[in-house]
XYZ file of C-alpha atoms in Angstrom:
544
model
C 115.684 131.844 165.281
C 116.845 133.609 162.229
C 117.903 130.318 160.572
C 114.597 128.828 161.224
C 112.818 131.773 159.695
C 115.049 131.505 156.689
C 114.560 127.902 156.352
C 110.748 128.389 156.545
C 110.724 131.167 154.053
C 112.907 129.132 151.600
C 110.577 126.178 152.031
C 107.651 128.423 151.319
C 109.323 129.793 148.195
C 110.741 126.561 146.809
C 107.670 124.312 147.257
C 105.359 126.258 144.864
C 108.135 126.413 142.355
C 108.452 122.627 142.144
C 104.716 122.036 141.640
C 104.516 123.844 138.283
C 107.592 122.015 137.046
C 105.963 118.724 137.913
C 102.625 119.798 136.415
C 104.503 120.866 133.247
C 106.470 117.448 133.145
C 103.107 115.620 133.476
C 101.488 117.649 130.745
C 104.157 117.579 128.225
C 105.951 114.358 129.092
C 103.424 112.275 127.169
C 103.652 114.620 124.163
C 107.505 114.336 124.078
C 107.282 110.487 124.297
C 104.626 110.502 121.495
C 106.894 112.635 119.272
C 109.924 110.493 119.970
C 107.934 107.372 119.074
C 106.408 108.945 116.001
C 109.765 110.148 114.736
C 111.238 106.639 115.089
C 108.402 105.129 113.221
C 108.552 107.774 110.511
C 112.331 107.270 110.013
C 112.058 103.495 110.134
C 109.269 103.643 107.461
C 111.237 105.842 105.050
C 114.380 103.660 105.773
C 112.315 100.630 104.627
C 110.984 102.372 101.522
C 114.573 103.647 100.737
C 115.897 100.052 101.024
C 113.340 98.585 98.697
C 112.187 99.053 95.149
C 109.713 101.494 96.563
C 112.450 103.959 96.698
C 112.050 104.680 92.951
C 108.657 106.205 94.048
C 110.341 108.515 96.563
C 113.350 109.676 94.455
C 112.822 109.164 90.718
C 109.210 108.546 89.789
C 107.756 110.587 86.892
C 105.137 112.458 89.011
C 107.123 112.518 92.431
C 110.012 114.513 91.044
C 107.864 117.575 89.948
C 109.030 119.779 92.968
C 112.606 119.244 91.989
C 111.851 120.031 88.424
C 110.217 123.379 89.625
C 113.149 124.228 91.759
C 115.656 123.314 89.209
C 113.744 125.538 86.530
C 113.739 128.372 88.969
C 117.368 128.146 89.916
C 118.418 127.886 86.234
C 116.671 131.315 85.599
C 114.195 129.689 83.194
C 110.918 131.558 82.591
C 108.023 129.876 84.447
C 105.213 128.620 82.226
C 104.049 125.381 83.755
C 101.546 123.001 82.525
C 99.829 120.988 85.388
C 97.025 118.518 86.023
C 93.943 119.253 87.960
C 96.241 119.196 91.052
C 98.304 122.285 91.725
C 100.429 120.860 94.432
C 100.633 124.179 96.204
C 101.353 123.073 99.702
C 103.414 120.242 98.739
C 105.591 122.485 96.448
C 106.002 124.963 99.320
C 107.074 122.306 101.726
C 109.695 120.940 99.310
C 111.055 124.378 98.513
C 111.571 125.126 102.308
C 113.196 121.799 102.897
C 115.413 122.181 99.761
C 116.872 125.337 101.251
C 118.669 123.190 103.764
C 121.025 122.181 101.056
C 120.587 118.377 101.292
C 120.422 117.736 97.644
C 117.577 116.501 95.470
C 117.519 112.964 96.954
C 118.208 114.133 100.499
C 115.381 116.614 100.400
C 112.974 113.855 99.123
C 113.973 111.646 102.014
C 113.457 114.609 104.479
C 110.146 115.430 102.838
C 109.051 111.849 103.317
C 109.846 111.931 107.103
C 108.186 115.321 107.512
C 105.086 114.174 105.733
C 104.704 111.230 108.160
C 105.304 113.376 111.119
C 102.613 115.884 109.878
C 100.279 112.998 109.529
C 100.981 112.055 113.108
C 100.167 115.733 114.037
C 96.904 115.476 112.244
C 96.002 112.235 114.103
C 97.003 113.855 117.323
C 94.627 116.720 116.660
C 91.871 114.233 115.799
C 92.552 112.261 118.842
C 92.490 115.299 121.020
C 89.155 116.612 119.975
C 87.397 113.148 120.071
C 88.735 112.296 123.473
C 88.889 115.741 125.234
C 87.502 114.204 128.347
C 90.271 111.728 128.609
C 93.897 112.137 130.006
C 96.479 113.627 127.750
C 98.473 110.362 127.824
C 95.371 108.516 126.318
C 94.987 111.072 123.548
C 98.639 110.654 122.646
C 98.204 106.902 122.765
C 95.321 107.004 120.389
C 97.288 108.994 117.831
C 100.307 106.781 118.130
C 98.079 103.575 117.608
C 96.586 105.053 114.518
C 99.895 106.366 113.281
C 101.567 102.894 113.985
C 98.936 101.209 111.908
C 99.448 103.564 109.020
C 103.280 103.096 109.150
C 102.668 99.369 109.407
C 100.808 99.338 106.179
C 103.612 101.347 104.573
C 106.147 98.710 105.860
C 104.172 96.059 103.903
C 104.740 97.854 100.620
C 107.960 97.591 98.658
C 107.196 97.466 94.852
C 108.037 100.272 92.383
C 104.621 100.347 90.922
C 102.671 103.538 90.826
C 99.213 102.027 90.032
C 98.452 99.437 92.550
C 97.022 99.002 96.022
C 100.216 99.973 97.926
C 98.671 103.153 98.999
C 99.888 103.845 102.512
C 103.501 104.570 101.343
C 102.252 107.318 98.905
C 101.942 109.516 101.984
C 105.724 109.644 102.019
C 105.928 111.097 98.383
C 105.739 114.626 97.342
C 103.104 114.614 94.771
C 100.729 111.747 95.380
C 98.404 113.941 97.425
C 100.009 113.680 100.870
C 98.702 117.189 101.740
C 95.099 116.094 100.749
C 95.426 113.163 103.159
C 96.537 115.491 106.022
C 93.837 118.072 105.144
C 91.110 115.367 105.151
C 92.138 114.274 108.608
C 92.422 117.768 109.812
C 88.917 118.659 108.521
C 87.457 115.732 110.255
C 89.027 116.925 113.583
C 87.931 120.575 113.052
C 84.342 119.447 112.274
C 84.212 117.251 115.392
C 85.442 120.166 117.455
C 82.692 122.305 115.851
C 80.053 119.754 116.720
C 81.210 119.817 120.339
C 81.397 123.566 120.705
C 78.689 125.602 122.243
C 76.650 128.226 120.265
C 76.333 128.971 116.579
C 75.859 132.654 116.393
C 79.424 134.042 116.941
C 82.108 133.424 114.489
C 85.333 132.151 116.024
C 88.803 131.040 114.986
C 87.405 127.524 114.649
C 85.015 128.326 111.927
C 87.594 130.414 110.021
C 90.167 127.660 110.197
C 87.583 125.098 108.878
C 86.677 127.321 106.158
C 90.334 128.119 105.315
C 91.543 124.573 105.348
C 88.565 123.526 103.150
C 89.335 126.366 100.605
C 92.972 125.781 100.321
C 92.536 121.983 100.020
C 89.860 122.428 97.229
C 92.011 124.912 95.435
C 95.030 122.761 95.405
C 93.355 119.351 94.808
C 89.539 118.850 93.835
C 89.897 115.212 95.007
C 89.468 116.592 98.491
C 85.809 117.156 97.730
C 85.465 113.449 96.930
C 87.648 112.205 99.755
C 86.542 114.427 102.618
C 83.732 116.980 101.933
C 81.065 114.852 100.245
C 81.546 111.728 102.591
C 81.669 113.979 105.566
C 78.419 115.731 104.545
C 76.634 112.302 104.238
C 77.987 111.127 107.590
C 76.737 114.498 109.241
C 73.277 114.084 107.589
C 73.100 110.484 108.828
C 73.846 111.342 112.255
C 71.539 114.280 112.289
C 68.726 111.895 110.926
C 69.587 109.586 113.867
C 69.301 112.675 116.165
C 72.842 112.383 117.460
C 73.101 116.072 116.406
C 70.422 118.607 115.721
C 69.693 119.709 112.137
C 70.611 123.143 112.884
C 74.159 122.162 113.832
C 74.322 120.047 110.753
C 73.247 122.863 108.528
C 75.877 125.131 110.170
C 78.771 122.619 109.563
C 77.572 121.801 106.117
C 77.368 125.568 105.317
C 80.945 126.073 106.478
C 82.171 123.062 104.310
C 80.237 124.341 101.335
C 81.581 127.902 101.857
C 85.204 126.719 101.948
C 84.779 124.464 98.945
C 83.170 127.177 96.937
C 85.833 129.566 97.698
C 88.534 127.094 96.822
C 87.014 126.253 93.363
C 86.482 129.949 92.636
C 90.219 130.527 93.497
C 91.158 127.948 90.871
C 90.040 130.276 88.069
C 93.202 132.439 87.994
C 95.155 129.225 87.505
C 93.114 128.236 84.512
C 96.026 128.648 82.078
C 98.306 126.072 83.850
C 95.514 123.399 84.427
C 95.470 121.161 81.321
C 92.741 118.938 82.529
C 89.967 119.542 85.012
C 86.490 118.469 86.038
C 84.457 116.786 83.198
C 87.621 115.671 81.292
C 88.123 113.099 83.979
C 84.576 111.707 83.636
C 84.496 108.606 81.363
C 81.217 106.647 82.382
C 81.542 104.619 79.153
C 84.382 102.691 80.856
C 82.550 102.068 84.152
C 81.965 98.237 83.305
C 85.645 97.871 82.502
C 86.578 99.798 85.726
C 84.315 97.380 87.648
C 86.593 94.457 86.561
C 89.762 96.425 86.857
C 89.589 97.321 90.571
C 88.836 93.677 91.763
C 91.486 92.403 89.474
C 94.030 94.828 91.240
C 92.818 93.961 94.660
C 93.315 90.134 93.745
C 96.829 90.861 92.502
C 97.697 92.708 95.784
C 96.136 89.810 97.751
C 98.356 87.281 95.876
C 101.349 88.193 98.042
C 101.672 87.542 101.830
C 102.272 91.247 102.579
C 99.372 92.292 100.342
C 96.981 89.766 101.927
C 97.914 90.970 105.374
C 97.509 94.490 104.413
C 94.060 94.051 102.772
C 92.878 91.784 105.544
C 93.784 94.496 108.053
C 92.052 97.209 106.095
C 88.905 95.157 105.742
C 88.896 94.399 109.412
C 89.379 98.055 110.349
C 86.334 99.034 107.940
C 84.193 96.274 109.819
C 85.249 97.545 113.235
C 84.409 101.048 112.199
C 80.889 99.841 111.249
C 80.463 98.412 114.701
C 81.882 101.540 116.429
C 79.590 103.706 114.301
C 76.476 101.753 115.317
C 77.534 101.927 118.921
C 78.122 105.663 118.745
C 74.650 106.204 117.327
C 73.123 104.374 120.212
C 75.208 106.404 122.803
C 74.664 109.654 120.800
C 78.503 110.320 120.622
C 78.802 112.703 117.632
C 82.639 112.884 117.583
C 82.931 108.990 117.502
C 80.086 108.651 115.031
C 81.797 111.193 112.521
C 85.283 109.538 112.826
C 83.996 105.920 112.531
C 81.264 106.845 109.963
C 83.833 108.314 107.523
C 86.133 105.287 108.169
C 83.796 102.962 106.443
C 81.824 105.394 104.108
C 84.748 107.183 102.510
C 86.350 103.988 101.202
C 83.122 102.680 99.762
C 82.111 106.035 98.285
C 85.478 106.592 96.651
C 85.722 103.038 95.240
C 82.132 103.407 93.851
C 82.774 106.834 92.445
C 85.992 105.807 90.594
C 84.023 102.984 89.076
C 81.133 105.109 87.903
C 83.513 107.737 86.531
C 85.527 105.017 84.605
C 88.810 105.927 86.193
C 91.850 103.541 86.389
C 94.146 105.237 88.823
C 94.326 103.280 92.059
C 96.148 106.193 93.865
C 92.719 107.934 93.861
C 91.527 105.325 96.424
C 93.885 106.409 99.364
C 90.863 106.845 101.759
C 90.702 102.997 101.814
C 93.744 103.183 104.158
C 93.809 106.491 105.954
C 90.033 106.696 106.750
C 89.806 103.444 108.607
C 93.116 104.036 110.413
C 91.475 107.118 111.906
C 89.121 104.931 113.902
C 92.123 103.646 115.890
C 92.490 107.109 117.577
C 89.597 105.925 119.558
C 91.655 102.972 120.862
C 91.934 104.295 124.438
C 88.314 105.211 124.643
C 87.162 101.762 123.241
C 89.463 99.886 125.510
C 89.299 101.988 128.667
C 90.277 99.289 130.981
C 93.558 98.498 129.400
C 95.459 101.356 131.136
C 94.533 99.855 134.466
C 97.535 97.417 133.957
C 99.734 100.341 134.219
C 98.083 101.725 137.258
C 98.836 98.561 139.101
C 102.641 98.787 138.321
C 104.814 100.947 140.688
C 105.480 104.406 139.408
C 109.223 103.649 139.008
C 108.346 100.605 136.925
C 106.159 102.618 134.577
C 108.833 105.363 134.344
C 111.446 102.721 133.503
C 109.316 101.229 130.706
C 108.713 104.614 129.148
C 112.404 105.472 129.568
C 113.404 102.322 127.881
C 110.938 103.046 125.115
C 112.363 106.466 124.486
C 115.942 105.042 124.402
C 115.010 102.381 121.978
C 113.236 104.883 119.736
C 116.230 107.301 119.870
C 118.652 104.430 118.892
C 116.337 103.304 116.049
C 116.119 106.916 114.802
C 119.872 107.290 114.881
C 120.356 104.188 112.923
C 117.664 105.130 110.321
C 119.017 108.637 110.043
C 122.546 107.294 109.458
C 121.316 104.936 106.682
C 119.225 107.645 104.952
C 122.157 110.025 105.028
C 124.363 107.626 103.323
C 121.717 106.644 100.795
C 121.059 110.357 99.962
C 124.547 110.761 98.932
C 124.317 108.013 96.229
C 122.093 108.848 93.172
C 120.968 105.986 90.805
C 123.983 105.005 88.642
C 121.871 105.069 85.500
C 120.371 108.518 86.194
C 123.994 109.781 87.046
C 125.352 108.311 83.732
C 122.696 110.151 81.720
C 123.095 113.406 83.506
C 126.859 113.272 83.143
C 126.841 112.784 79.337
C 124.005 115.372 78.919
C 125.823 118.027 81.020
C 129.047 117.473 79.070
C 127.295 117.634 75.642
C 125.924 121.121 76.179
C 123.178 120.152 73.902
C 119.374 119.757 74.207
C 117.760 116.393 73.717
C 114.279 114.851 74.153
C 112.542 111.882 75.513
C 109.241 110.505 76.689
C 107.664 111.239 80.105
C 108.802 108.133 81.908
C 112.207 108.097 80.283
C 113.550 111.528 81.143
C 111.772 112.712 84.387
C 114.351 111.224 86.729
C 117.532 112.505 84.921
C 115.760 115.806 84.248
C 115.076 116.204 87.990
C 118.726 115.704 88.958
C 120.073 117.691 86.047
C 121.913 121.012 86.686
C 120.178 122.453 83.683
C 116.703 120.768 83.480
C 115.810 122.508 80.114
C 118.445 120.228 78.367
C 115.860 117.392 78.397
C 112.545 118.008 76.639
C 109.374 115.879 76.983
C 107.939 114.431 73.795
C 105.100 111.921 73.096
C 105.418 108.746 71.160
C 105.176 110.610 67.902
C 107.883 113.070 68.883
C 105.360 115.902 69.596
C 105.267 118.322 72.432
C 104.255 116.629 75.595
C 103.499 119.513 77.954
C 102.355 117.592 81.081
C 103.800 118.539 84.490
C 106.580 120.408 82.787
C 107.622 123.961 82.033
C 106.429 124.748 78.638
C 109.399 127.170 78.148
C 111.296 124.007 77.260
C 109.732 124.010 73.808
C 111.207 127.370 72.833
C 113.749 125.500 70.786
C 112.274 123.570 67.804
C 115.049 121.121 67.345
C 117.085 118.632 69.434
C 120.339 116.723 68.850
C 119.861 113.524 70.852
C 117.147 111.278 72.214
C 116.908 109.461 75.580
C 114.844 106.224 75.711
C 114.227 103.434 78.231
C 112.737 100.021 78.250
C 109.183 101.178 77.375
C 107.800 98.656 74.875
C 105.868 101.288 72.792
C 108.334 102.532 70.056
C 109.291 106.198 69.852
C 108.802 107.429 66.353
C 111.556 109.692 65.390
C 111.353 112.240 62.540
C 112.324 110.798 59.123
C 115.759 112.482 58.929
C 116.783 110.174 61.841
C 116.651 107.221 59.484
C 119.522 108.529 57.378
C 121.426 110.876 59.789
C 124.663 109.359 61.317
C 124.325 108.724 64.982
C 126.075 107.108 67.886
C 124.669 105.206 70.878
C 125.548 105.565 74.572
C 124.212 102.931 77.045
C 123.460 103.985 80.621
C 121.771 100.976 82.238
C 118.063 101.215 81.649
C 118.664 104.244 79.437
C 119.863 104.581 75.913
C 121.104 107.895 74.385
C 121.030 108.183 70.668
C 123.070 111.150 69.764
C 122.952 112.721 66.237
C 125.721 115.271 66.819
C 123.738 118.448 65.959
C 120.032 119.629 66.406
C 118.380 118.026 63.402
C 115.341 116.379 65.174
C 112.288 118.711 64.846
C 109.715 118.402 67.703
C 106.250 118.275 66.370
C 102.950 119.724 67.596
C 101.371 118.792 70.932
C 99.224 115.744 71.321
C 95.435 116.494 71.711
C 95.398 114.305 75.003
C 98.182 115.199 77.495
C 97.486 112.317 79.872
C 100.623 110.045 80.174
C-alpha cells in the first residue's frame, strides 16, 4: 500500500517535470540547429576567402586594416588625432577591439571578426524572419533565416579576387571597414519597422520605438550611407503600401517620424566629430560625372559577368529582385504589410542606390551593397511562400526526421572543426612580403614614408605603427584614415614603394644622396641612412 502510494506520488511529481523539458527542447532545438548550421556556413565562407586572393581584403587591404592601426597606435602610447572619412566605424572599431583582447594576433582577429560579422548577419536575418512570420512555427522562422543566410554566404563563395572596387559585394560583409555594421543595421531596422507596423496602438512609447530610434541614430552617426541604403528606400516603401491601403496613413506617419527622429539625432551627433571627418556630405556629390558613371557601372557589371562565378552571381541576384517584385505585388493584394515591406525594399533599394550613385557621379562599387543583401532578405519568407514543403517531413517518422537533423548537426560540426583548424593555421602565417618589410623597419629604429596602398598592410602589423608615415605622390602629408600625430616629425630616412605605376616624386635631395635598396617581394625599401627627406604640405584632396 505504501509502495503504491509512493509510486503514485513519484509519478505525479516526475511527469510534470518532463513536460517542461520536452517543451524547452522543442522550442530551442530548432534555434540550436540553426546556430550550428549558420556557424558552419560562416566558417566555411571565411575559410574560402582565406584560401583565395580575397584574403587580401580580409587581412591587408588599405581600408580593412584601419581597426588594427587604431589599436596599434593606442598600444604604442601615441597621441590620438585621427583623420577619417565620412564613416566613423564606431561599432566596427568597438567589435574589433573587443575581439583583439582575446590575443589572437592581428590576422587571427581579422579572421574571427569575419566569422562574427557573418553570425551577426544571421542574427539580423533571424530577427527579420521572426517578425514577418510570427504566426508560423519556430522551426519555419529559423529555416527562413537559414535560407537567406545560405544565399548570402553562397554569393560570398563565388567571390575570390583581391579587387576592392568590383561587384564582389557579398564578401565585404566579412571585412571590418566595408560597412558590415551598416548592412546589419539596415536588416535590423527593417525588422523593427515591420514589428512596429504589426503592433497595436500608437499612443504609448515602448521599448520597440526606443530601439528603432536608437538603431537609426547610431547608424546615421557612424555612416550616413545608412540613410541612402535603408531610411529613404524604407520611407518610400512605407508610403507606397500606405497609398495601396495596406497600412493606414497614421501608422505610416508614426513609423516615418521615428525614422526621421533617429536619423536627425544621428546626424546631429556627428557635429562633435567634425574635426576628424575630412570629407562629408556635399564633397561626395559630383553630378558633372553622372554621364561617365552611367557608363562605368554597366561596364563593371559586364566585367563581373564575364566569368562563370560572376555570371551565376548576377543571374541569381537579378532573379531574386524579380521574385521580390512578384512577392511585393502579391502582398499588396493580400494586405500583408510585413511581406510588402521586406519584398518592397528587396527591389527598390538596389535600384535606388544604383540610380543615386550615378546621379551623384560616384565610382565606388562598394556603395551598392544593397544589390545583394536587400534581395536576400526576401528569402526569409521562403517557408511562408512554400508552405506545403514542410509536409514532406510530416510524412516521415519522427525518428527519421530526428536522424536527418542529427546527421546535419554532425556534418556541420565536422565542417566547422575543419574550417577552424585551417583558419587557425593560416592566422599564424603573415604574408612574407609584409613580414620582410616589418622586420627591416623594426630593426632600423628609423621612420620612413610611403603611399597609402604601399604601407597600410606593413603598418598594421608593425609593433610601432608610427615608424611608417603616409604620403601622397608628391611626398606631401596624406592624412586619410590615419593618426595625424605621425606627422610630428618633419623628415624620414627611408621610403617604401610597391608596384603602383604612378611614380612617387621624392624631394630633390634624394637624387644626390647615397642610398641602398632592400627588396621584399612586392615592396621595395629605399634607405638613405639618415632622416634627410622632408615631408611636404598636405594635398588639398585627401581621397586615395
